[in-house]
Coordinates of N, CA and C and ligand atoms in Angstrom, one line a residue:
M1 N 0.8 -1.2 0.0 CA 0.0 0.0 0.0 C 0.9 1.3 0.0
K2 N 0.5 2.2 -0.8 CA 1.2 3.5 -0.8 C 0.5 4.5 0.1
S3 N 1.2 5.5 0.5 CA 0.5 6.6 1.2 C 1.3 7.9 0.9
H4 N 0.5 9.0 0.9 CA 1.0 10.3 0.6 C 0.4 11.3 1.6
T5 N 1.3 12.1 2.2 CA 0.8 13.1 3.2 C 1.2 14.5 2.8
Q6 N 0.3 15.4 2.8 CA 0.6 16.8 2.4 C -0.2 17.7 3.3
Y7 N 0.5 18.9 3.5 CA -0.2 19.9 4.4 C -0.4 21.1 3.5
L8 N -1.7 21.6 3.5 CA -2.0 22.8 2.7 C -2.0 23.9 3.8
H9 N -1.4 25.0 3.3 CA -1.3 26.2 4.2 C -2.3 27.3 3.8
I10 N -3.0 27.7 4.7 CA -4.1 28.6 4.5 C -4.1 29.8 5.4
H11 N -4.2 31.0 4.9 CA -4.3 32.2 5.7 C -5.3 33.1 5.0
T12 N -6.5 33.1 5.6 CA -7.6 33.9 5.0 C -7.5 35.3 5.4
P13 N -7.8 36.2 4.4 CA -7.8 37.7 4.7 C -9.0 38.0 5.7
Q14 N -10.1 37.2 5.7 CA -11.2 37.5 6.5 C -11.3 36.6 7.7
R15 N -12.0 37.0 8.7 CA -12.2 36.1 9.9 C -13.0 34.9 9.6
Y16 N -14.1 35.2 8.8 CA -15.0 34.1 8.3 C -14.9 34.0 6.8
Q17 N -14.6 32.8 6.3 CA -14.4 32.7 4.9 C -14.4 31.3 4.4
I18 N -15.0 31.0 3.3 CA -15.0 29.7 2.7 C -14.1 29.7 1.5
V19 N -13.2 28.7 1.4 CA -12.2 28.6 0.4 C -12.3 27.2 -0.3
N20 N -12.4 27.3 -1.7 CA -12.4 26.0 -2.5 C -11.0 25.4 -2.5
I21 N -10.8 24.3 -1.9 CA -9.4 23.7 -1.8 C -9.3 22.4 -2.7
T22 N -10.3 22.2 -3.6 CA -10.4 21.0 -4.5 C -9.1 21.0 -5.4
P23 N -8.7 22.1 -6.0 CA -7.5 22.0 -6.9 C -6.3 21.6 -6.1
Q24 N -6.1 22.0 -4.9 CA -4.9 21.6 -4.1 C -5.0 20.1 -3.7
V25 N -6.2 19.6 -3.4 CA -6.3 18.2 -3.1 C -6.1 17.4 -4.4
E26 N -6.6 17.8 -5.5 CA -6.3 17.1 -6.8 C -4.8 17.1 -7.1
E27 N -4.1 18.2 -6.8 CA -2.7 18.2 -7.0 C -2.0 17.2 -6.1
A28 N -2.4 17.1 -4.9 CA -1.8 16.2 -3.9 C -2.0 14.7 -4.4
L29 N -3.2 14.5 -4.9 CA -3.5 13.2 -5.5 C -2.7 12.8 -6.7
A30 N -2.5 13.8 -7.6 CA -1.6 13.6 -8.7 C -0.2 13.2 -8.3
K31 N 0.3 14.0 -7.3 CA 1.6 13.8 -6.8 C 1.8 12.4 -6.1
S32 N 0.7 11.9 -5.5 CA 0.8 10.6 -4.8 C 0.9 9.5 -5.8
G33 N 0.5 9.6 -7.0 CA 0.5 8.5 -7.9 C -0.5 7.4 -7.6
I34 N -1.3 7.6 -6.6 CA -2.3 6.5 -6.2 C -3.5 6.5 -7.2
K35 N -3.9 5.3 -7.6 CA -5.0 5.2 -8.6 C -6.3 4.7 -7.9
E36 N -6.1 3.9 -6.8 CA -7.3 3.3 -6.2 C -7.1 3.4 -4.7
G37 N -8.0 4.1 -4.0 CA -7.8 4.2 -2.5 C -8.7 5.2 -1.9
L38 N -8.3 5.9 -0.8 CA -9.1 6.8 -0.1 C -8.3 8.1 0.2
C39 N -8.9 9.2 0.1 CA -8.3 10.5 0.4 C -9.0 11.2 1.5
L40 N -8.3 11.4 2.6 CA -8.8 12.1 3.8 C -8.3 13.6 3.7
V41 N -9.2 14.5 4.0 CA -8.9 15.9 4.1 C -9.5 16.4 5.4
N42 N -8.6 16.9 6.3 CA -9.2 17.5 7.5 C -8.5 18.8 7.9
S43 N -9.3 19.6 8.5 CA -8.7 20.8 9.1 C -7.9 20.4 10.4
M44 N -6.7 21.0 10.6 CA -5.9 20.7 11.7 C -6.2 21.6 12.9
H45 N -7.3 22.4 12.8 CA -7.6 23.5 13.8 C -9.0 23.3 14.2
I46 N -9.2 23.6 15.5 CA -10.5 23.4 16.1 C -11.5 24.6 15.9
T47 N -11.1 25.6 15.1 CA -11.9 26.7 14.7 C -12.1 26.8 13.2
S48 N -11.9 25.7 12.5 CA -12.2 25.7 11.1 C -12.6 24.3 10.6
S49 N -13.2 24.3 9.5 CA -13.8 23.0 9.0 C -13.4 22.7 7.6
V50 N -13.6 21.4 7.3 CA -13.5 21.0 5.9 C -14.8 20.3 5.6
F51 N -15.5 20.7 4.5 CA -16.8 20.1 4.1 C -16.9 20.0 2.6
I52 N -17.8 19.2 2.1 CA -18.1 19.0 0.7 C -19.5 19.5 0.4
N53 N -19.6 20.4 -0.5 CA -20.9 20.8 -1.0 C -20.8 21.5 -2.3
D54 N -21.8 22.3 -2.7 CA -21.9 22.9 -4.0 C -21.0 24.2 -4.1
N55 N -20.4 24.4 -5.2 CA -19.5 25.6 -5.4 C -20.4 26.7 -5.9
E56 N -21.2 27.3 -5.0 CA -22.2 28.3 -5.4 C -22.1 29.4 -4.3
S57 N -21.9 30.6 -4.7 CA -21.6 31.7 -3.8 C -22.7 32.0 -2.9
G58 N -24.0 31.9 -3.4 CA -25.1 32.2 -2.6 C -25.3 31.2 -1.5
L59 N -25.0 29.9 -1.8 CA -25.0 28.8 -0.8 C -24.0 29.1 0.3
H60 N -22.8 29.5 -0.1 CA -21.7 29.8 0.9 C -22.1 30.9 1.8
R61 N -22.8 32.0 1.3 CA -23.3 33.0 2.2 C -24.4 32.4 3.1
D62 N -25.2 31.5 2.6 CA -26.2 30.8 3.4 C -25.6 30.1 4.6
F63 N -24.5 29.3 4.2 CA -23.8 28.5 5.3 C -23.3 29.5 6.4
L64 N -22.7 30.6 6.0 CA -22.1 31.5 7.0 C -23.2 32.2 7.8
R65 N -24.3 32.5 7.2 CA -25.4 33.1 7.9 C -26.0 32.1 8.9
W66 N -26.1 30.8 8.4 CA -26.7 29.7 9.2 C -25.9 29.5 10.5
V67 N -24.6 29.4 10.3 CA -23.7 29.1 11.5 C -23.7 30.4 12.4
E68 N -23.8 31.6 11.8 CA -23.9 32.8 12.7 C -25.1 32.8 13.5
E69 N -26.3 32.3 12.9 CA -27.5 32.3 13.7 C -27.4 31.3 14.8
L70 N -26.8 30.2 14.6 CA -26.7 29.1 15.6 C -25.7 29.4 16.7
A71 N -24.6 30.0 16.2 CA -23.5 30.3 17.2 C -22.9 31.7 16.9
P72 N -23.7 32.8 17.2 CA -23.3 34.1 16.9 C -22.0 34.5 17.6
Y73 N -21.2 35.4 16.9 CA -20.0 35.9 17.6 C -20.4 36.8 18.8
G74 N -19.7 36.7 19.9 CA -19.9 37.5 21.0 C -19.0 37.2 22.1
V75 N -18.2 38.2 22.5 CA -17.2 37.9 23.5 C -17.8 37.4 24.8
D76 N -18.9 38.0 25.3 CA -19.5 37.6 26.6 C -20.6 36.6 26.4
K77 N -20.7 35.9 25.3 CA -21.7 34.9 25.1 C -21.3 33.6 25.5
Y78 N -20.0 33.3 25.6 CA -19.5 31.9 25.7 C -18.5 31.8 26.9
Q79 N -18.7 30.7 27.7 CA -17.8 30.5 28.8 C -16.4 30.3 28.4
H80 N -16.2 29.7 27.1 CA -14.8 29.6 26.6 C -14.1 30.9 26.6
N81 N -14.8 32.0 26.3 CA -14.1 33.3 26.2 C -13.7 33.8 27.6
L82 N -14.1 33.2 28.7 CA -13.6 33.6 30.0 C -12.1 33.3 30.1
T83 N -11.6 32.4 29.2 CA -10.1 32.2 29.1 C -9.3 33.3 28.6
G84 N -10.0 34.4 28.0 CA -9.4 35.5 27.4 C -9.5 35.5 25.9
E85 N -10.0 34.3 25.4 CA -10.2 34.2 23.9 C -11.5 34.9 23.5
D86 N -11.7 35.1 22.2 CA -12.9 35.7 21.7 C -13.6 34.7 20.7
N87 N -13.1 33.5 20.6 CA -13.5 32.6 19.5 C -14.4 31.5 19.9
G88 N -15.1 31.6 21.0 CA -16.1 30.6 21.4 C -17.0 30.2 20.3
D89 N -17.5 31.2 19.6 CA -18.4 30.9 18.4 C -17.7 30.1 17.4
A90 N -16.4 30.3 17.1 CA -15.7 29.6 16.1 C -15.6 28.1 16.4
H91 N -15.4 27.7 17.7 CA -15.4 26.3 18.0 C -16.7 25.6 17.7
L92 N -17.8 26.3 18.0 CA -19.1 25.7 17.8 C -19.4 25.6 16.3
K93 N -19.0 26.7 15.6 CA -19.2 26.7 14.1 C -18.5 25.6 13.5
R94 N -17.2 25.3 14.0 CA -16.4 24.2 13.4 C -17.1 22.9 13.6
T95 N -17.7 22.7 14.8 CA -18.4 21.4 15.0 C -19.7 21.3 14.1
L96 N -20.3 22.4 13.9 CA -21.5 22.4 13.0 C -21.1 22.0 11.6
M97 N -20.0 22.5 11.1 CA -19.6 22.3 9.7 C -18.7 21.1 9.5
G98 N -18.2 20.5 10.6 CA -17.5 19.3 10.5 C -16.0 19.4 10.4
R99 N -15.3 18.4 10.7 CA -13.8 18.4 10.8 C -13.2 17.9 9.5
E100 N -13.7 16.8 8.8 CA -13.0 16.2 7.7 C -14.0 15.7 6.7
V101 N -13.4 15.3 5.5 CA -14.1 14.6 4.5 C -13.2 13.5 4.1
V102 N -13.8 12.4 3.6 CA -13.1 11.3 2.9 C -13.7 11.1 1.5
V103 N -12.8 11.1 0.5 CA -13.3 10.9 -0.9 C -12.6 9.7 -1.4
A104 N -13.4 8.8 -2.1 CA -12.8 7.7 -2.8 C -12.0 8.1 -3.9
V105 N -10.9 7.4 -4.2 CA -10.0 7.6 -5.3 C -10.3 6.4 -6.3
T106 N -10.7 6.8 -7.5 CA -11.0 5.7 -8.5 C -10.3 6.2 -9.8
N107 N -9.5 5.3 -10.4 CA -8.8 5.6 -11.6 C -8.0 6.9 -11.5
G108 N -7.4 7.1 -10.3 CA -6.5 8.2 -10.1 C -7.2 9.6 -10.0
R109 N -8.6 9.5 -9.9 CA -9.3 10.8 -9.7 C -10.2 10.8 -8.4
L110 N -10.5 11.9 -7.9 CA -11.4 12.0 -6.8 C -12.8 11.7 -7.3
D111 N -13.4 10.6 -6.7 CA -14.6 10.1 -7.3 C -15.9 10.8 -6.7
F112 N -16.0 12.0 -7.1 CA -17.1 12.9 -6.6 C -18.5 12.6 -7.2
G113 N -19.5 12.8 -6.4 CA -20.9 12.9 -7.0 C -21.0 14.2 -7.7
P114 N -22.2 14.4 -8.4 CA -22.4 15.6 -9.2 C -22.3 16.8 -8.3
W115 N -21.5 17.8 -8.7 CA -21.3 19.1 -8.1 C -20.5 19.1 -6.8
E116 N -20.1 17.9 -6.3 CA -19.3 17.9 -5.1 C -18.0 18.6 -5.2
T117 N -17.7 19.4 -4.3 CA -16.5 20.2 -4.2 C -16.0 20.3 -2.8
I118 N -14.7 20.3 -2.6 CA -14.2 20.3 -1.2 C -13.9 21.8 -0.8
F119 N -14.4 22.2 0.4 CA -14.1 23.5 0.9 C -13.5 23.5 2.3
Y120 N -12.7 24.5 2.5 CA -12.2 24.9 3.8 C -13.1 26.0 4.3
A121 N -13.6 25.9 5.5 CA -14.4 27.0 6.1 C -13.7 27.5 7.4
E122 N -13.3 28.8 7.3 CA -12.6 29.4 8.3 C -13.6 30.2 9.2
F123 N -13.4 30.1 10.6 CA -14.3 30.8 11.5 C -13.5 31.7 12.5
D124 N -12.1 31.6 12.4 CA -11.3 32.5 13.2 C -10.0 32.7 12.4
G125 N -10.1 33.4 11.3 CA -9.0 33.5 10.3 C -8.1 34.6 10.6
Q126 N -7.5 35.1 9.5 CA -6.4 36.1 9.5 C -5.2 35.6 10.2
R127 N -5.0 34.3 10.2 CA -3.7 33.7 10.7 C -3.5 32.4 10.0
N128 N -2.2 31.9 10.3 CA -1.8 30.7 9.5 C -2.5 29.4 10.0
K129 N -3.1 28.7 9.1 CA -3.8 27.4 9.4 C -3.3 26.4 8.5
R130 N -3.5 25.1 8.8 CA -3.1 24.0 8.0 C -4.3 23.0 7.8
V131 N -4.3 22.4 6.6 CA -5.2 21.3 6.3 C -4.4 20.1 5.9
L132 N -4.7 18.9 6.5 CA -4.0 17.7 6.2 C -4.7 17.0 5.1
V133 N -3.9 16.5 4.1 CA -4.4 15.6 3.0 C -3.6 14.3 3.2
K134 N -4.3 13.3 3.4 CA -3.7 11.9 3.5 C -4.4 11.0 2.5
I135 N -3.5 10.4 1.6 CA -4.1 9.5 0.6 C -3.4 8.2 0.8
I136 N -4.3 7.2 0.8 CA -3.7 5.8 0.9 C -4.3 4.9 -0.1
G137 N -3.6 4.0 -0.6 CA -4.1 3.1 -1.6 C -3.0 2.5 -2.5
E138 N -3.4 2.1 -3.7 CA -2.4 1.4 -4.6 C -2.2 2.3 -5.8
Ligands
LIG1 ZN1 -10.7 29.1 21.5

């Protein structure tokens, strides 16, 4: 079995932002040389997410509004912020949008359903973050 590990470096200009990382994951897969297997993509931070959905900007604004309704930003809203942080909302948003995705690799390609695209969702940005891409197979 072969394996390939790669770290994507992300630094969003905005505190809340959704980034299409599919091209970088496809690059990692090409570099791996793996034709059949599985590709794991996960955020390495507890205030950001990796998810799969449609590449449609209105939907992305809907996602950001939805998580803001469920876990609005607010320094005095969260017990976590008693530690001196202000990102209590970001931890909850991360859990809502998920940590990782796994995509099947078939014939050397990410075996997506129609319109599936991999996104990184940042909830406490403007600093350096990493995404792990791990591909295993033959
Ligand atoms: Zn925190």
